[in-house]
PDB file of C-alpha atoms and ligand atoms in Angstrom:
ATOM      1  CA  MET P  72      -8.931  17.315   8.438  1.00  0.00           C
ATOM      2  CA  ARG P  73      -7.271  14.165   9.741  1.00  0.00           C
ATOM      3  CA  ILE P  74      -3.765  12.816   9.245  1.00  0.00           C
ATOM      4  CA  GLY P  75      -2.935   9.103   9.070  1.00  0.00           C
ATOM      5  CA  HIS P  76       0.218   6.999   9.012  1.00  0.00           C
ATOM      6  CA  GLY P  77       0.753   3.440   7.806  1.00  0.00           C
ATOM      7  CA  TYR P  78       3.756   1.125   7.840  1.00  0.00           C
ATOM      8  CA  ASP P  79       4.179  -2.371   6.436  1.00  0.00           C
ATOM      9  CA  VAL P  80       6.886  -4.941   5.757  1.00  0.00           C
ATOM     10  CA  HIS P  81       6.907  -8.131   3.697  1.00  0.00           C
ATOM     11  CA  ARG P  82       9.640 -10.726   3.259  1.00  0.00           C
ATOM     12  CA  LEU P  83      11.208 -11.251  -0.203  1.00  0.00           C
ATOM     13  CA  VAL P  84      11.151 -14.881  -1.310  1.00  0.00           C
ATOM     14  CA  GLU P  85      11.692 -16.883  -4.473  1.00  0.00           C
ATOM     15  CA  GLY P  86       8.720 -18.116  -6.474  1.00  0.00           C
ATOM     16  CA  ARG P  87       6.430 -15.131  -5.928  1.00  0.00           C
ATOM     17  CA  PRO P  88       5.661 -12.188  -8.233  1.00  0.00           C
ATOM     18  CA  LEU P  89       6.772  -8.746  -7.020  1.00  0.00           C
ATOM     19  CA  ILE P  90       3.721  -6.489  -6.904  1.00  0.00           C
ATOM     20  CA  LEU P  91       4.105  -2.925  -5.681  1.00  0.00           C
ATOM     21  CA  GLY P  92       1.418  -0.275  -5.972  1.00  0.00           C
ATOM     22  CA  GLY P  93      -0.514  -2.704  -8.159  1.00  0.00           C
ATOM     23  CA  VAL P  94       2.354  -2.977 -10.670  1.00  0.00           C
ATOM     24  CA  GLU P  95       3.970  -6.356 -11.363  1.00  0.00           C
ATOM     25  CA  ILE P  96       7.695  -5.655 -11.480  1.00  0.00           C
ATOM     26  CA  PRO P  97      10.154  -8.013 -13.180  1.00  0.00           C
ATOM     27  CA  PHE P  98      12.456  -9.349 -10.436  1.00  0.00           C
ATOM     28  CA  GLU P  99      13.860 -12.703  -9.358  1.00  0.00           C
ATOM     29  CA  ARG P 100      11.936 -12.658  -6.083  1.00  0.00           C
ATOM     30  CA  GLY P 101       8.575 -11.440  -4.793  1.00  0.00           C
ATOM     31  CA  LEU P 102       6.905 -10.584  -1.507  1.00  0.00           C
ATOM     32  CA  LEU P 103       5.481 -13.294   0.722  1.00  0.00           C
ATOM     33  CA  GLY P 104       1.990 -12.815   2.129  1.00  0.00           C
ATOM     34  CA  HIS P 105      -1.575 -14.072   2.325  1.00  0.00           C
ATOM     35  CA  SER P 106      -2.741 -11.530  -0.276  1.00  0.00           C
ATOM     36  CA  ASP P 107      -0.566 -10.379  -3.186  1.00  0.00           C
ATOM     37  CA  ALA P 108       1.646  -8.856  -0.428  1.00  0.00           C
ATOM     38  CA  ASP P 109       1.640  -5.402  -2.061  1.00  0.00           C
ATOM     39  CA  VAL P 110       3.467  -3.639   0.748  1.00  0.00           C
ATOM     40  CA  ILE P 111       2.945  -0.114  -0.641  1.00  0.00           C
ATOM     41  CA  THR P 112      -0.809  -0.541  -0.987  1.00  0.00           C
ATOM     42  CA  HIS P 113      -0.980  -2.075   2.495  1.00  0.00           C
ATOM     43  CA  SER P 114       0.789   0.933   4.012  1.00  0.00           C
ATOM     44  CA  VAL P 115      -1.625   3.252   2.178  1.00  0.00           C
ATOM     45  CA  ILE P 116      -4.647   1.315   3.491  1.00  0.00           C
ATOM     46  CA  ASP P 117      -3.324   1.559   7.046  1.00  0.00           C
ATOM     47  CA  ALA P 118      -2.718   5.296   6.657  1.00  0.00           C
ATOM     48  CA  LEU P 119      -6.306   5.800   5.461  1.00  0.00           C
ATOM     49  CA  LEU P 120      -7.795   3.650   8.228  1.00  0.00           C
ATOM     50  CA  GLY P 121      -5.545   5.384  10.757  1.00  0.00           C
ATOM     51  CA  ALA P 122      -6.669   8.858   9.722  1.00  0.00           C
ATOM     52  CA  ALA P 123     -10.297   7.839  10.201  1.00  0.00           C
ATOM     53  CA  ALA P 124      -9.469   5.921  13.427  1.00  0.00           C
ATOM     54  CA  LEU P 125     -11.115   2.847  11.900  1.00  0.00           C
ATOM     55  CA  GLY P 126      -8.585   0.230  12.985  1.00  0.00           C
ATOM     56  CA  ASP P 127      -6.085  -1.462  10.689  1.00  0.00           C
ATOM     57  CA  ILE P 128      -5.764  -3.678   7.638  1.00  0.00           C
ATOM     58  CA  GLY P 129      -5.368  -6.839   9.724  1.00  0.00           C
ATOM     59  CA  GLY P 130      -8.692  -6.158  11.438  1.00  0.00           C
ATOM     60  CA  HIS P 131     -10.609  -5.501   8.210  1.00  0.00           C
ATOM     61  CA  PHE P 132      -8.921  -8.110   5.994  1.00  0.00           C
ATOM     62  CA  PRO P 133      -7.550 -10.847   8.310  1.00  0.00           C
ATOM     63  CA  ASP P 134      -4.967 -13.245   6.867  1.00  0.00           C
ATOM     64  CA  THR P 135      -7.012 -16.123   8.300  1.00  0.00           C
ATOM     65  CA  ASP P 136      -9.827 -15.311   5.845  1.00  0.00           C
ATOM     66  CA  GLU P 137      -9.710 -17.419   2.658  1.00  0.00           C
ATOM     67  CA  ARG P 138     -11.520 -14.618   0.808  1.00  0.00           C
ATOM     68  CA  TRP P 139      -8.298 -12.591   0.851  1.00  0.00           C
ATOM     69  CA  ARG P 140      -5.900 -15.358  -0.256  1.00  0.00           C
ATOM     70  CA  GLY P 141      -3.889 -14.060  -3.207  1.00  0.00           C
ATOM     71  CA  VAL P 142      -6.204 -11.051  -3.484  1.00  0.00           C
ATOM     72  CA  ASP P 143      -5.216  -7.964  -5.483  1.00  0.00           C
ATOM     73  CA  SER P 144      -4.517  -5.426  -2.721  1.00  0.00           C
ATOM     74  CA  LEU P 145      -5.937  -2.619  -4.868  1.00  0.00           C
ATOM     75  CA  LEU P 146      -9.268  -4.376  -4.310  1.00  0.00           C
ATOM     76  CA  LEU P 147      -8.731  -4.086  -0.550  1.00  0.00           C
ATOM     77  CA  LEU P 148      -7.929  -0.398  -1.064  1.00  0.00           C
ATOM     78  CA  ARG P 149     -11.180   0.089  -3.015  1.00  0.00           C
ATOM     79  CA  GLU P 150     -13.044  -1.653  -0.199  1.00  0.00           C
ATOM     80  CA  THR P 151     -11.355   0.600   2.371  1.00  0.00           C
ATOM     81  CA  MET P 152     -12.350   3.693   0.382  1.00  0.00           C
ATOM     82  CA  ARG P 153     -15.951   2.494   0.243  1.00  0.00           C
ATOM     83  CA  LEU P 154     -15.965   2.319   4.041  1.00  0.00           C
ATOM     84  CA  LEU P 155     -14.367   5.761   4.412  1.00  0.00           C
ATOM     85  CA  ARG P 156     -16.728   7.399   1.925  1.00  0.00           C
ATOM     86  CA  SER P 157     -19.719   5.897   3.738  1.00  0.00           C
ATOM     87  CA  GLN P 158     -18.591   7.929   6.744  1.00  0.00           C
ATOM     88  CA  GLY P 159     -18.063  11.117   4.749  1.00  0.00           C
ATOM     89  CA  TRP P 160     -14.278  10.910   4.393  1.00  0.00           C
ATOM     90  CA  GLN P 161     -12.519  12.152   1.272  1.00  0.00           C
ATOM     91  CA  VAL P 162      -8.821  11.898   0.439  1.00  0.00           C
ATOM     92  CA  GLY P 163      -6.874  15.154   0.376  1.00  0.00           C
ATOM     93  CA  ASN P 164      -3.581  13.513  -0.527  1.00  0.00           C
ATOM     94  CA  LEU P 165      -1.457  10.407  -0.026  1.00  0.00           C
ATOM     95  CA  ASP P 166       2.316  10.124   0.153  1.00  0.00           C
ATOM     96  CA  ALA P 167       4.161   6.792   0.298  1.00  0.00           C
ATOM     97  CA  THR P 168       7.852   5.929   0.578  1.00  0.00           C
ATOM     98  CA  VAL P 169       8.959   2.407  -0.278  1.00  0.00           C
ATOM     99  CA  LEU P 170      12.266   1.138   1.096  1.00  0.00           C
ATOM    100  CA  ALA P 171      13.930  -1.385  -1.209  1.00  0.00           C
ATOM    101  CA  GLN P 172      17.557  -2.039  -2.064  1.00  0.00           C
ATOM    102  CA  ARG P 173      16.605  -3.660  -5.386  1.00  0.00           C
ATOM    103  CA  PRO P 174      15.115  -3.570  -7.978  1.00  0.00           C
ATOM    104  CA  LYS P 175      15.207   0.032  -9.203  1.00  0.00           C
ATOM    105  CA  LEU P 176      11.633   1.268  -8.856  1.00  0.00           C
ATOM    106  CA  ALA P 177      11.813   4.700 -10.511  1.00  0.00           C
ATOM    107  CA  PRO P 178      10.441   3.449 -13.884  1.00  0.00           C
ATOM    108  CA  TYR P 179       7.266   2.159 -12.177  1.00  0.00           C
ATOM    109  CA  LEU P 180       6.393   4.993  -9.809  1.00  0.00           C
ATOM    110  CA  LEU P 181       4.024   6.803 -12.155  1.00  0.00           C
ATOM    111  CA  SER P 182       2.039   3.606 -12.835  1.00  0.00           C
ATOM    112  CA  MET P 183       1.831   2.981  -9.090  1.00  0.00           C
ATOM    113  CA  ARG P 184       0.503   6.514  -8.520  1.00  0.00           C
ATOM    114  CA  ARG P 185      -2.114   6.007 -11.212  1.00  0.00           C
ATOM    115  CA  ASN P 186      -3.222   2.658  -9.752  1.00  0.00           C
ATOM    116  CA  LEU P 187      -3.485   3.993  -6.210  1.00  0.00           C
ATOM    117  CA  ALA P 188      -5.272   7.160  -7.350  1.00  0.00           C
ATOM    118  CA  ASP P 189      -7.730   5.135  -9.408  1.00  0.00           C
ATOM    119  CA  ALA P 190      -8.511   2.842  -6.474  1.00  0.00           C
ATOM    120  CA  CYS P 191      -9.020   5.872  -4.213  1.00  0.00           C
ATOM    121  CA  GLY P 192     -11.113   7.748  -6.778  1.00  0.00           C
ATOM    122  CA  VAL P 193      -8.756  10.741  -6.797  1.00  0.00           C
ATOM    123  CA  ASP P 194      -6.438  12.392  -9.300  1.00  0.00           C
ATOM    124  CA  PRO P 195      -2.846  11.092  -9.593  1.00  0.00           C
ATOM    125  CA  SER P 196      -1.705  14.609  -8.615  1.00  0.00           C
ATOM    126  CA  GLN P 197      -3.050  13.813  -5.118  1.00  0.00           C
ATOM    127  CA  VAL P 198      -0.919  10.669  -4.812  1.00  0.00           C
ATOM    128  CA  SER P 199       2.841  10.489  -4.394  1.00  0.00           C
ATOM    129  CA  VAL P 200       5.005   7.353  -4.374  1.00  0.00           C
ATOM    130  CA  LYS P 201       8.725   7.646  -3.718  1.00  0.00           C
ATOM    131  CA  ALA P 202      11.392   4.955  -3.545  1.00  0.00           C
ATOM    132  CA  THR P 203      14.622   4.891  -1.600  1.00  0.00           C
ATOM    133  CA  THR P 204      17.265   2.399  -0.574  1.00  0.00           C
ATOM    134  CA  GLU P 205      18.559   2.210   2.978  1.00  0.00           C
ATOM    135  CA  GLU P 206      22.150   2.240   1.755  1.00  0.00           C
ATOM    136  CA  GLY P 207      22.602  -1.500   2.229  1.00  0.00           C
ATOM    137  CA  LEU P 208      21.665  -1.301   5.922  1.00  0.00           C
ATOM    138  CA  GLY P 209      19.166  -3.459   7.796  1.00  0.00           C
ATOM    139  CA  PHE P 210      16.652  -5.939   6.361  1.00  0.00           C
ATOM    140  CA  THR P 211      15.780  -3.847   3.324  1.00  0.00           C
ATOM    141  CA  GLY P 212      19.459  -3.278   2.605  1.00  0.00           C
ATOM    142  CA  SER P 213      20.239  -6.999   2.726  1.00  0.00           C
ATOM    143  CA  GLY P 214      17.272  -7.751   0.460  1.00  0.00           C
ATOM    144  CA  GLU P 215      15.445  -9.793   3.117  1.00  0.00           C
ATOM    145  CA  GLY P 216      12.351  -7.662   2.685  1.00  0.00           C
ATOM    146  CA  ILE P 217      10.720  -4.485   1.468  1.00  0.00           C
ATOM    147  CA  ALA P 218       9.105  -1.886   3.734  1.00  0.00           C
ATOM    148  CA  SER P 219       6.763   0.997   3.013  1.00  0.00           C
ATOM    149  CA  HIS P 220       5.589   4.043   4.914  1.00  0.00           C
ATOM    150  CA  ALA P 221       2.564   6.113   3.944  1.00  0.00           C
ATOM    151  CA  VAL P 222       0.847   9.210   5.239  1.00  0.00           C
ATOM    152  CA  CYS P 223      -2.443  10.675   4.131  1.00  0.00           C
ATOM    153  CA  LEU P 224      -4.720  13.584   4.768  1.00  0.00           C
ATOM    154  CA  LEU P 225      -8.463  13.050   4.906  1.00  0.00           C
ATOM    155  CA  PHE P 226     -11.175  15.630   5.154  1.00  0.00           C
ATOM    156  CA  ASN P 227     -14.769  15.083   6.064  1.00  0.00           C
ATOM    157  CA  GLY P 228     -17.617  16.747   4.210  1.00  0.00           C
ATOM    158  CA  ALA P 229     -19.969  15.602   6.961  1.00  0.00           C
ATOM    159  CA  GLY P 230     -18.030  17.766   9.443  1.00  0.00           C
ATOM    160  CA  ARG P 231     -17.100  14.914  11.788  1.00  0.00           C
TER     161      ARG P 231
HETATM  162 MG1   MG L  44       0.961  -6.317   4.570  1.00  0.00          MG
END
């Protein structure tokens, strides 16, 4: 078994949709990025790549590559899972924590879990997404951006 950790941050700006865990959330601002800037999914991808010691999201999906402009990050997650499976890795579980002062994310967490689980080819019971504020402190507290942490456990049927 292998453990992995991922962390990501994106800036909140006007004129962009807010997409978290593959869910478009009604809000007056959205996250800035080359892709859809889905910070939760990005942290999950980095956790998975980290567990397998296969580098990071920036190495696999560089923001200089036009192929990934505006891309649905769940697609990048599917691509990441294809790579992991080709090396015998399977997901035990994933756990993400998103740090956002606003909007309230509780109503969307189940949909996010379902999206992430579907992209990883696992059951939603293996995927957790939690949301917290940072009590008004720092860049998430001021609403400048949203951050997300994720950890995962992988196991390898090939006995690597
Ligand atoms: Mg990112």
